[in-house]
Tab-separated table of C-alpha atoms and ligand atoms in Angstrom:
chain	number	residue	atom	x	y	z
A	18	MET	CA	119.546	78.089	103.862
A	19	ASN	CA	117.393	80.170	101.237
A	20	THR	CA	117.718	83.923	102.023
A	21	HIS	CA	115.991	85.313	99.331
A	22	ILE	CA	112.751	86.897	100.386
A	23	ARG	CA	109.854	87.038	97.753
A	24	LEU	CA	108.752	90.576	97.318
A	25	LYS	CA	105.206	90.903	98.428
A	26	THR	CA	103.005	94.215	97.788
A	27	ARG	CA	99.550	94.735	98.927
A	28	PHE	CA	96.312	96.749	98.427
A	29	ALA	CA	94.650	97.768	101.612
A	30	PRO	CA	91.398	99.456	100.706
A	31	SER	CA	89.046	100.998	103.261
A	32	PRO	CA	85.463	99.758	101.915
A	33	THR	CA	84.108	103.328	102.920
A	34	GLY	CA	82.865	103.645	99.336
A	35	LEU	CA	83.202	102.325	95.981
A	36	MET	CA	86.806	102.026	94.108
A	37	HIS	CA	87.432	104.915	91.952
A	38	LEU	CA	90.246	105.271	89.250
A	39	GLY	CA	92.619	106.382	91.939
A	40	ASN	CA	92.602	103.601	94.105
A	41	ALA	CA	92.119	101.090	90.959
A	42	ARG	CA	95.528	102.628	90.035
A	43	THR	CA	97.127	102.204	93.534
A	44	ALA	CA	96.044	98.354	93.317
A	45	LEU	CA	97.287	98.159	89.723
A	46	PHE	CA	100.814	99.182	90.448
A	47	ASN	CA	100.906	97.031	93.556
A	48	ALA	CA	99.718	94.185	91.603
A	49	LEU	CA	102.030	94.843	88.651
A	50	TYR	CA	104.996	95.292	90.953
A	51	ALA	CA	104.709	91.806	92.419
A	52	TYR	CA	103.683	90.018	89.299
A	53	SER	CA	106.905	91.629	87.632
A	54	GLN	CA	109.186	90.085	90.386
A	55	GLY	CA	107.313	86.672	90.690
A	56	GLY	CA	106.180	88.134	94.138
A	57	ILE	CA	102.853	87.900	96.142
A	58	PHE	CA	100.219	90.489	95.623
A	59	LEU	CA	98.070	90.518	98.893
A	60	LEU	CA	94.542	92.425	99.509
A	61	ARG	CA	93.717	93.314	102.772
A	62	ILE	CA	90.275	94.838	103.711
A	63	GLU	CA	91.015	97.767	106.313
A	64	ASP	CA	87.445	97.812	107.791
A	65	THR	CA	88.083	99.047	111.358
A	66	ASP	CA	86.128	102.217	110.873
A	67	ILE	CA	82.836	100.660	111.546
A	68	GLU	CA	80.692	103.466	111.318
A	69	ARG	CA	81.952	104.066	107.496
A	70	SER	CA	82.881	100.757	106.349
A	71	GLN	CA	80.055	98.597	104.749
A	72	GLU	CA	80.138	95.041	103.715
A	73	ASP	CA	78.846	95.809	100.221
A	74	PHE	CA	81.628	97.956	99.373
A	75	ALA	CA	84.040	95.318	100.587
A	76	ARG	CA	82.404	92.771	98.236
A	77	GLN	CA	82.076	95.281	95.340
A	78	LEU	CA	85.824	95.913	95.686
A	79	LEU	CA	86.671	92.335	95.334
A	80	GLU	CA	84.655	92.247	92.422
A	81	ASP	CA	86.101	95.159	90.859
A	82	LEU	CA	89.382	94.093	91.204
A	83	ARG	CA	88.286	90.897	89.591
A	84	TRP	CA	86.928	92.739	87.077
A	85	LEU	CA	90.147	94.526	86.395
A	86	GLY	CA	92.115	91.204	86.052
A	87	LEU	CA	94.072	92.061	89.238
A	88	ASP	CA	93.963	88.475	91.059
A	89	TRP	CA	95.708	88.553	94.432
A	90	GLN	CA	97.800	85.550	95.457
A	91	GLU	CA	96.809	85.954	99.434
A	92	GLY	CA	93.710	87.481	100.900
A	93	PRO	CA	89.881	87.120	101.295
A	94	LEU	CA	88.568	84.569	99.228
A	95	VAL	CA	92.096	82.843	98.496
A	96	GLY	CA	93.467	82.618	102.110
A	97	GLY	CA	97.161	82.785	103.103
A	98	GLU	CA	98.898	82.481	106.113
A	99	GLU	CA	96.937	84.690	108.532
A	100	THR	CA	93.685	83.715	109.843
A	101	SER	CA	91.912	86.968	108.475
A	102	TYR	CA	92.616	89.517	105.874
A	103	TYR	CA	89.678	91.791	107.129
A	104	GLN	CA	91.068	94.057	109.976
A	105	SER	CA	87.686	94.161	111.542
A	106	GLN	CA	88.386	90.443	112.703
A	107	ARG	CA	91.977	90.893	113.421
A	108	GLY	CA	91.286	92.634	117.012
A	109	GLU	CA	93.028	89.812	119.090
A	110	THR	CA	96.307	90.438	117.356
A	111	TYR	CA	96.058	94.236	117.747
A	112	ALA	CA	95.308	93.712	121.483
A	113	LYS	CA	98.316	91.467	121.627
A	114	TYR	CA	100.482	94.552	120.305
A	115	TYR	CA	98.783	97.068	122.409
A	116	ALA	CA	99.871	94.965	125.412
A	117	GLN	CA	103.349	94.738	124.240
A	118	LEU	CA	103.582	98.328	123.758
A	119	GLU	CA	102.084	99.205	127.129
A	120	GLN	CA	104.587	97.089	128.922
A	121	LEU	CA	107.563	98.740	127.449
A	122	GLU	CA	108.600	101.978	129.511
A	123	GLN	CA	107.375	105.324	128.044
A	124	VAL	CA	106.581	104.361	124.911
A	125	VAL	CA	102.812	104.785	125.099
A	126	TYR	CA	100.304	106.382	127.396
A	127	PRO	CA	96.611	106.841	127.772
A	128	CYS	CA	95.117	110.220	126.803
A	129	PHE	CA	91.868	111.621	128.391
A	130	CYS	CA	91.588	114.544	126.117
A	131	SER	CA	88.318	114.810	124.613
A	132	PRO	CA	87.732	115.544	120.921
A	133	GLN	CA	86.424	118.999	121.719
A	134	GLU	CA	89.397	119.824	123.881
A	135	LEU	CA	91.803	118.434	120.885
A	136	ALA	CA	89.838	120.506	118.536
A	137	LEU	CA	90.164	123.670	120.372
A	138	SER	CA	93.873	123.076	121.105
A	139	ARG	CA	94.335	122.780	117.426
A	140	ARG	CA	92.365	125.925	116.454
A	141	VAL	CA	94.510	127.801	119.032
A	142	GLN	CA	97.807	126.352	117.497
A	143	GLN	CA	96.476	127.202	114.005
A	144	SER	CA	95.686	131.079	115.005
A	145	ALA	CA	99.543	131.514	116.259
A	146	GLY	CA	100.467	130.215	112.776
A	147	GLN	CA	101.855	126.909	114.090
A	148	ALA	CA	101.428	123.558	112.608
A	149	PRO	CA	99.155	121.501	114.983
A	150	ARG	CA	100.330	118.693	116.891
A	151	TYR	CA	99.392	117.113	120.207
A	152	ALA	CA	99.982	119.711	123.124
A	153	ASP	CA	101.141	116.832	125.380
A	154	THR	CA	98.303	117.248	128.012
A	155	CYS	CA	98.390	114.036	128.991
A	156	ALA	CA	101.866	112.987	128.176
A	157	ARG	CA	102.985	113.512	131.931
A	158	LEU	CA	100.073	112.248	133.982
A	159	SER	CA	101.004	110.382	137.136
A	160	PRO	CA	99.838	106.669	137.659
A	161	ALA	CA	97.468	108.302	140.241
A	162	ASP	CA	95.997	110.615	137.767
A	163	ILE	CA	95.713	107.775	135.448
A	164	ALA	CA	93.986	105.641	138.203
A	165	ALA	CA	91.568	108.602	139.387
A	166	LYS	CA	90.646	109.353	135.814
A	167	LEU	CA	89.847	105.361	135.147
A	168	ALA	CA	88.129	104.979	138.129
A	169	LYS	CA	85.624	107.981	137.064
A	170	GLY	CA	85.024	105.926	133.861
A	171	LEU	CA	86.693	108.161	131.466
A	172	GLN	CA	87.773	106.077	128.456
A	173	PRO	CA	91.329	106.801	127.111
A	174	THR	CA	92.774	106.747	123.828
A	175	LEU	CA	96.179	105.349	123.627
A	176	ARG	CA	98.904	107.539	122.408
A	177	PHE	CA	102.149	106.965	121.127
A	178	ARG	CA	105.024	108.871	122.726
A	179	VAL	CA	107.263	110.105	119.818
A	180	PRO	CA	110.978	110.337	120.975
A	181	ARG	CA	112.019	113.822	121.333
A	182	GLY	CA	114.904	115.644	119.603
A	183	GLN	CA	115.366	112.455	116.846
A	184	THR	CA	114.593	112.091	112.945
A	185	VAL	CA	113.078	109.356	110.981
A	186	GLU	CA	114.803	108.668	107.871
A	187	PHE	CA	114.109	106.502	104.940
A	188	THR	CA	114.682	106.383	100.927
A	189	ASP	CA	111.123	106.533	99.407
A	190	LEU	CA	110.894	104.146	96.415
A	191	VAL	CA	109.390	106.991	94.383
A	192	ARG	CA	110.495	110.155	95.928
A	193	GLY	CA	114.122	109.379	97.229
A	194	PRO	CA	115.330	110.175	100.617
A	195	GLN	CA	113.099	111.650	103.294
A	196	LYS	CA	113.802	112.857	106.651
A	197	PHE	CA	111.102	113.852	109.290
A	198	ALA	CA	111.878	115.560	112.707
A	199	CYS	CA	110.250	113.779	115.517
A	200	ASP	CA	109.651	117.118	117.202
A	201	ASP	CA	107.257	117.958	114.562
A	202	LEU	CA	104.905	114.864	114.425
A	203	GLY	CA	103.342	114.966	117.940
A	204	ASP	CA	102.315	111.983	119.961
A	205	PHE	CA	99.567	110.243	117.971
A	206	ILE	CA	96.660	108.120	118.745
A	207	ILE	CA	96.955	104.285	117.846
A	208	ARG	CA	93.886	103.125	119.667
A	209	ARG	CA	90.821	105.058	119.854
A	210	ALA	CA	88.642	105.697	123.176
A	211	ASP	CA	86.293	102.780	121.835
A	212	GLY	CA	89.241	100.426	121.755
A	213	THR	CA	89.377	100.081	118.051
A	214	PRO	CA	92.652	100.217	116.195
A	215	ALA	CA	93.664	103.749	114.506
A	216	PHE	CA	94.548	103.525	111.136
A	217	PHE	CA	98.449	104.222	111.854
A	218	PHE	CA	98.697	100.949	113.860
A	219	CYS	CA	96.837	98.060	112.444
A	220	ASN	CA	97.721	99.267	108.946
A	221	ALA	CA	101.593	99.012	109.887
A	222	VAL	CA	101.166	96.121	112.155
A	223	ASP	CA	99.505	94.344	109.370
A	224	ASP	CA	102.159	95.020	106.742
A	225	ALA	CA	104.810	93.685	109.118
A	226	LEU	CA	102.824	90.432	109.997
A	227	MET	CA	101.761	89.639	106.781
A	228	GLY	CA	105.231	90.085	105.308
A	229	ILE	CA	104.719	93.100	103.102
A	230	THR	CA	108.246	94.178	101.457
A	231	HIS	CA	106.882	96.949	99.463
A	232	VAL	CA	104.209	99.382	99.898
A	233	LEU	CA	103.094	101.565	96.871
A	234	ARG	CA	100.393	104.150	98.205
A	235	GLY	CA	99.298	107.561	97.692
A	236	GLU	CA	101.412	110.380	98.645
A	237	ASP	CA	98.794	111.590	100.711
A	238	HIS	CA	100.037	108.875	103.098
A	239	LEU	CA	103.707	109.911	103.008
A	240	ALA	CA	103.110	111.932	106.497
A	241	ASN	CA	101.871	108.708	108.051
A	242	THR	CA	105.194	106.772	107.157
A	243	PRO	CA	107.291	108.271	109.943
A	244	ARG	CA	104.808	107.557	112.586
A	245	GLN	CA	104.150	104.054	111.248
A	246	GLN	CA	107.898	103.318	111.146
A	247	LEU	CA	108.362	104.589	114.593
A	248	ILE	CA	105.583	102.096	115.835
A	249	LEU	CA	107.244	99.115	113.930
A	250	GLN	CA	110.580	99.897	115.678
A	251	ALA	CA	109.195	99.770	119.046
A	252	LEU	CA	107.599	96.575	118.216
A	253	GLY	CA	110.618	95.135	116.729
A	254	LEU	CA	108.879	94.785	113.323
A	255	PRO	CA	110.162	94.540	109.952
A	256	ILE	CA	109.600	97.742	108.235
A	257	PRO	CA	108.598	97.569	104.544
A	258	GLN	CA	110.016	99.796	101.888
A	259	TYR	CA	107.254	102.527	101.019
A	260	GLY	CA	106.822	104.368	97.616
A	261	HIS	CA	104.460	107.168	97.767
A	262	ILE	CA	102.882	107.696	94.079
A	263	SER	CA	101.800	111.260	92.985
A	264	LEU	CA	98.174	111.783	93.247
A	265	ILE	CA	95.889	112.110	90.035
A	266	LEU	CA	94.404	115.379	89.341
A	267	GLY	CA	91.370	116.413	87.651
A	268	ASN	CA	90.909	118.775	84.929
A	269	ASP	CA	90.398	121.549	87.567
A	270	GLY	CA	93.985	120.755	88.680
A	271	THR	CA	92.500	119.581	92.222
A	272	PRO	CA	92.851	115.661	93.131
A	273	LEU	CA	90.650	113.497	91.054
A	274	SER	CA	87.293	113.040	92.732
A	275	LYS	CA	83.825	112.387	92.002
A	276	ARG	CA	83.133	116.221	91.412
A	277	ASN	CA	86.008	116.672	88.735
A	278	GLY	CA	85.420	113.567	86.688
A	279	SER	CA	86.270	110.290	88.443
A	280	GLN	CA	83.858	107.752	88.132
A	281	SER	CA	83.816	104.371	90.164
A	282	VAL	CA	85.112	101.417	88.465
A	283	GLN	CA	81.600	100.084	88.878
A	284	GLU	CA	80.212	102.969	86.814
A	285	LEU	CA	82.916	102.465	84.338
A	286	ARG	CA	82.009	98.714	84.043
A	287	SER	CA	78.190	99.191	83.659
A	288	GLN	CA	78.783	102.007	81.032
A	289	GLY	CA	80.611	99.441	78.913
A	290	TRP	CA	84.192	100.485	79.611
A	291	LEU	CA	86.498	97.443	78.844
A	292	ALA	CA	88.542	96.474	81.920
A	293	GLU	CA	91.752	96.051	79.388
A	294	GLY	CA	91.229	99.542	78.390
A	295	VAL	CA	91.211	100.895	81.553
A	296	VAL	CA	94.119	99.006	82.914
A	297	ASN	CA	96.351	99.908	79.654
A	298	TYR	CA	95.155	103.785	80.404
A	299	LEU	CA	96.250	103.408	84.173
A	300	ALA	CA	99.401	101.669	83.691
A	301	ARG	CA	100.316	105.002	81.922
A	302	LEU	CA	99.023	107.506	84.539
A	303	GLY	CA	102.042	108.675	86.390
A	304	HIS	CA	104.155	105.358	84.980
A	305	THR	CA	105.835	105.343	81.769
A	306	CYS	CA	105.670	102.459	79.668
A	307	SER	CA	108.268	102.317	76.909
A	308	HIS	CA	105.764	102.148	74.124
A	309	ASP	CA	102.361	102.655	73.157
A	310	HIS	CA	101.254	99.124	72.227
A	311	PHE	CA	98.143	97.726	73.806
A	312	LEU	CA	99.548	95.400	76.462
A	313	SER	CA	98.148	92.329	78.598
A	314	LEU	CA	98.274	92.259	82.083
A	315	SER	CA	101.465	90.167	82.005
A	316	ALA	CA	102.940	92.116	79.436
A	317	LEU	CA	102.419	95.377	81.556
A	318	ALA	CA	103.690	93.644	84.638
A	319	GLN	CA	107.285	93.263	82.331
A	320	GLU	CA	107.025	96.789	81.360
A	321	PHE	CA	106.434	97.830	85.258
A	322	SER	CA	109.464	99.452	87.295
A	323	VAL	CA	109.144	101.823	90.344
A	324	GLU	CA	112.045	103.564	88.447
A	325	ARG	CA	109.262	104.658	86.093
A	326	LEU	CA	106.868	106.273	88.451
A	327	GLY	CA	106.736	110.061	88.134
A	328	ARG	CA	106.830	112.394	90.896
A	329	ALA	CA	104.897	115.058	89.174
A	330	PRO	CA	101.062	114.758	89.690
A	331	ALA	CA	99.129	112.641	87.042
A	332	HIS	CA	96.605	114.523	85.036
A	333	PHE	CA	93.534	112.795	84.222
A	334	ASP	CA	92.701	112.909	80.770
A	335	GLU	CA	89.486	111.534	79.582
A	336	GLN	CA	90.520	111.367	76.144
A	337	GLN	CA	93.377	109.091	76.736
A	338	LEU	CA	90.907	106.734	78.790
A	339	HIS	CA	88.504	106.963	75.807
A	340	HIS	CA	91.618	106.098	73.273
A	341	TRP	CA	92.435	102.962	75.349
A	342	GLN	CA	89.066	102.083	75.177
A	343	GLN	CA	88.899	102.142	71.260
A	344	VAL	CA	91.917	100.239	71.260
A	345	ALA	CA	90.337	97.597	73.740
A	346	VAL	CA	87.482	96.937	71.444
A	347	SER	CA	89.875	96.531	68.568
A	348	HIS	CA	91.621	93.761	70.550
A	349	THR	CA	88.609	92.080	71.815
A	350	THR	CA	87.619	88.630	70.703
A	351	GLU	CA	84.443	88.079	68.741
A	352	GLU	CA	82.689	86.239	71.752
A	353	GLN	CA	83.846	88.881	74.339
A	354	LEU	CA	82.440	91.828	71.948
A	355	TRP	CA	79.161	89.917	71.648
A	356	GLN	CA	78.602	89.963	75.435
A	357	TRP	CA	79.905	93.073	75.868
A	358	MET	CA	77.539	94.599	73.406
A	359	GLY	CA	74.715	93.209	75.848
A	360	GLU	CA	71.231	91.583	75.670
A	361	ALA	CA	69.547	94.544	73.582
A	362	VAL	CA	71.843	93.799	70.635
A	363	GLN	CA	71.715	90.105	70.898
A	364	ALA	CA	68.031	90.260	70.884
A	365	ILE	CA	68.162	92.117	67.640
A	366	VAL	CA	70.981	90.860	65.383
A	367	PRO	CA	70.111	87.507	64.110
A	368	THR	CA	72.616	84.581	65.081
A	369	SER	CA	73.520	84.130	61.151
A	370	ALA	CA	74.447	87.672	60.792
A	371	ARG	CA	76.440	87.852	64.329
A	372	ALA	CA	79.839	87.515	62.943
A	373	GLU	CA	79.418	89.792	59.856
A	374	PHE	CA	77.802	92.446	62.136
A	375	ILE	CA	80.815	92.449	64.457
A	376	VAL	CA	83.466	92.417	61.714
A	377	ALA	CA	81.638	95.457	60.206
A	378	VAL	CA	80.868	97.628	63.369
A	379	ARG	CA	83.934	96.959	65.292
A	380	PRO	CA	86.048	99.750	64.099
A	381	ASN	CA	82.766	102.037	64.583
A	382	VAL	CA	81.887	101.432	68.412
A	383	VAL	CA	83.221	102.416	71.576
A	384	TYR	CA	80.651	101.856	73.601
A	385	PRO	CA	77.687	98.975	73.776
A	386	GLN	CA	75.310	101.663	72.932
A	387	ASP	CA	76.913	102.312	69.461
A	388	ALA	CA	76.490	98.805	68.827
A	389	LEU	CA	72.754	99.015	69.714
A	390	HIS	CA	72.582	102.088	67.715
A	391	LEU	CA	73.924	100.242	64.375
A	392	ALA	CA	71.972	96.971	65.108
A	393	GLN	CA	68.757	99.157	64.990
A	394	ILE	CA	69.815	100.497	61.794
A	395	PHE	CA	70.509	97.209	60.273
A	396	PHE	CA	68.076	95.001	61.633
A	397	THR	CA	64.935	97.144	62.650
A	398	GLU	CA	62.999	100.056	61.405
A	399	ASP	CA	63.464	101.836	64.231
A	400	TRP	CA	66.142	104.396	62.828
A	401	GLN	CA	66.023	108.037	61.481
A	402	ILE	CA	67.552	109.633	58.170
A	403	GLN	CA	69.914	112.484	60.185
A	404	ALA	CA	69.741	116.090	58.772
A	405	ASP	CA	73.117	115.899	56.838
A	406	ALA	CA	72.097	112.430	55.307
A	407	HIS	CA	68.671	113.934	54.115
A	408	THR	CA	70.919	116.711	52.334
A	409	VAL	CA	73.318	114.377	50.519
A	410	ILE	CA	70.140	112.544	49.604
A	411	VAL	CA	68.415	115.572	48.225
A	412	GLU	CA	71.473	116.444	46.477
A	413	ALA	CA	71.855	113.119	44.689
A	414	GLY	CA	68.508	113.314	43.322
A	415	MET	CA	65.540	110.848	42.451
A	416	ALA	CA	66.833	109.565	39.163
A	417	PHE	CA	70.041	108.652	41.059
A	418	PHE	CA	68.292	106.480	43.389
A	419	GLU	CA	66.093	105.093	40.669
A	420	GLU	CA	69.159	103.799	38.956
A	421	ALA	CA	70.362	102.251	42.114
A	422	VAL	CA	67.171	100.003	43.057
A	423	LYS	CA	67.256	99.030	39.389
A	424	THR	CA	70.876	98.079	39.419
A	425	LEU	CA	70.382	96.305	42.656
A	426	GLY	CA	68.241	93.731	41.143
A	427	GLU	CA	70.389	93.525	38.211
A	428	THR	CA	73.414	92.427	39.971
A	429	GLN	CA	71.237	90.202	42.637
A	430	ALA	CA	72.659	92.496	45.543
A	431	ASP	CA	76.399	91.739	44.915
A	432	TYR	CA	77.874	94.655	46.151
A	433	LYS	CA	81.102	95.114	44.152
A	434	LYS	CA	78.932	94.453	40.886
A	435	TRP	CA	76.171	96.602	42.105
A	436	VAL	CA	78.499	99.768	42.561
A	437	ALA	CA	80.497	99.179	39.565
A	438	LEU	CA	77.213	99.206	37.316
A	439	LEU	CA	75.852	101.999	39.060
A	440	LYS	CA	79.106	104.161	38.638
A	441	ASP	CA	78.830	103.259	34.573
A	442	ARG	CA	75.171	104.281	34.553
A	443	THR	CA	75.227	107.464	36.505
A	444	GLY	CA	78.873	108.639	35.930
A	445	LYS	CA	79.201	109.423	39.597
A	446	LYS	CA	82.107	107.855	41.471
A	447	GLY	CA	83.921	108.305	44.769
A	448	LYS	CA	82.299	110.501	47.354
A	449	THR	CA	79.268	111.372	44.928
A	450	LEU	CA	78.634	107.764	44.589
A	451	PHE	CA	79.011	106.187	47.839
A	452	MET	CA	77.729	108.688	50.153
A	453	PRO	CA	73.987	108.830	48.775
A	454	LEU	CA	74.002	105.116	49.044
A	455	ARG	CA	75.189	105.481	52.637
A	456	ALA	CA	72.816	108.156	53.640
A	457	ALA	CA	70.087	106.218	51.888
A	458	LEU	CA	70.782	102.846	53.570
A	459	THR	CA	71.504	104.133	56.954
A	460	GLY	CA	70.424	107.355	57.377
A	461	GLU	CA	73.952	108.631	58.663
A	462	THR	CA	76.906	110.170	56.685
A	463	HIS	CA	79.292	108.046	58.403
A	464	GLY	CA	79.295	104.265	59.621
A	465	PRO	CA	80.627	100.942	58.775
A	466	GLU	CA	82.466	100.250	55.575
A	467	MET	CA	79.831	100.119	52.793
A	468	VAL	CA	81.024	96.461	51.738
A	469	HIS	CA	79.447	95.470	54.748
A	470	VAL	CA	76.481	97.557	55.058
A	471	LEU	CA	74.382	95.523	51.971
A	472	PRO	CA	74.793	92.419	53.344
A	473	LEU	CA	73.795	92.898	56.636
A	474	LEU	CA	70.594	94.850	55.408
A	475	GLY	CA	69.625	92.285	52.724
A	476	MET	CA	68.607	92.958	49.274
A	477	GLU	CA	64.950	93.655	50.131
A	478	ARG	CA	65.368	96.212	53.163
A	479	ALA	CA	67.902	97.737	51.002
A	480	ARG	CA	65.669	98.101	47.828
A	481	GLY	CA	63.078	99.962	50.421
A	482	ARG	CA	65.499	102.217	51.569
A	483	LEU	CA	66.714	103.176	48.458
A	484	GLN	CA	62.926	103.679	47.143
A	485	ARG	CA	62.158	106.092	50.039
A	486	ALA	CA	65.369	107.978	49.641
A	487	GLY	CA	64.284	108.514	45.838
A	488	GLU	CA	60.953	109.727	47.064
A	489	ARG	CA	62.443	112.167	49.554
A	490	CYS	CA	63.878	114.072	46.574
B	18	LIG	N1	93.392	101.999	104.215
B	18	LIG	C1	94.030	103.052	103.758
B	18	LIG	C2	93.262	103.400	102.512
B	18	LIG	O1	92.591	103.028	101.960
B	18	LIG	C3	95.532	102.241	102.950
B	18	LIG	C4	96.496	103.227	102.868
B	18	LIG	C5	97.985	102.201	102.703
B	18	LIG	O2	97.863	102.111	101.589
B	18	LIG	O3	98.660	102.570	103.387
B	18	LIG	O4	93.674	104.792	102.056
């Protein structure tokens, strides 16, 4: 018999909002871990919070993951062994396991405390300097008390009775040995009063039923893990190995959120960030890669190791993200870059000039609007001479541009011959030769290499611009 168990990781987002960089990184680490071991990356949608979950967010999540290239081998759209990978459709499964717990002696009990009573009890504990935990109000109700409350139509939650005087111990894949005293946990709710499952429960049960072997998730879930292990133990279900990854902090030192610079994957995508750059950045945020090369997902998977996950908080650095975007642009195929530049660019750049345009502008563009800006300079009259370019033009003087126009004609706009001849005639060289030409032809003092500028503009447009520059002097 083959006893080898295939590693299975998962990403289990709650569709209560758009996917942000933090979730994207959690998804990435789980995907890379599975890919690195020839395992399975599973996707499960945790949409039991009916009020906050939205179908649109779930749909967008799938799209965002696909865009990032994080293909899942089990889950929505691809199927697998389970009937559904949406928790909202798994009520029958949870009912079965609730019933199992209810049949066990002293493992769960109905709790009739109202949210107001619970909030009050928490406040009292906090003002006495105690960590809030359930005050056991309903822990010792007699069967008769319970029957009477139910007869009144009260709808209880279901609480898990945490065994007293014990500890839960496990080795976290990232943070090492962990030990929690059960007495500190407090009995916790596993089914809400409206019958819907609480996070602790369905998350743990599904991990077990779906055969998840390894869970990488945010360290904000570390405190949930002992509770989830107790549930799985009580049900006799297998417990995955957990690794809690450090949170990402924004530039103000607080967890990355919309307020301090996080953007949704959807926003990043619509602004023209490339998935390959985002992924290369995230793979290095709280995880060390052995080198700084731009890597494909499969190469990143080979680099991935849980030992390389850091315990210290990871700091979001927009400059780094920008750096990887530039690197991604430099690695993208001509066709991809063309699509990325978008319709506005495609409408301006003639097909015959497309290849040359891409070669020329690739080192100078980071976002699609940079490409649009350059396309306008090269192929339209919708451009302006910037102040610094104007200064350069005026310094070069009218005679220089007259000579530039003359030599352009004489050399039939052959760039190399043109600048060589102009150099001879004017005695200018280096920056004093090239900068006025760049300023006059593009209106800017930086940009694509001059050798590309002239062919893209064409002789007529170039002549006109040189003449107009001369008139400015
Ligand atoms: N649905 C949970 C969340 O989005 C999943 C937590 C986990 O990965 O276990 O936070």
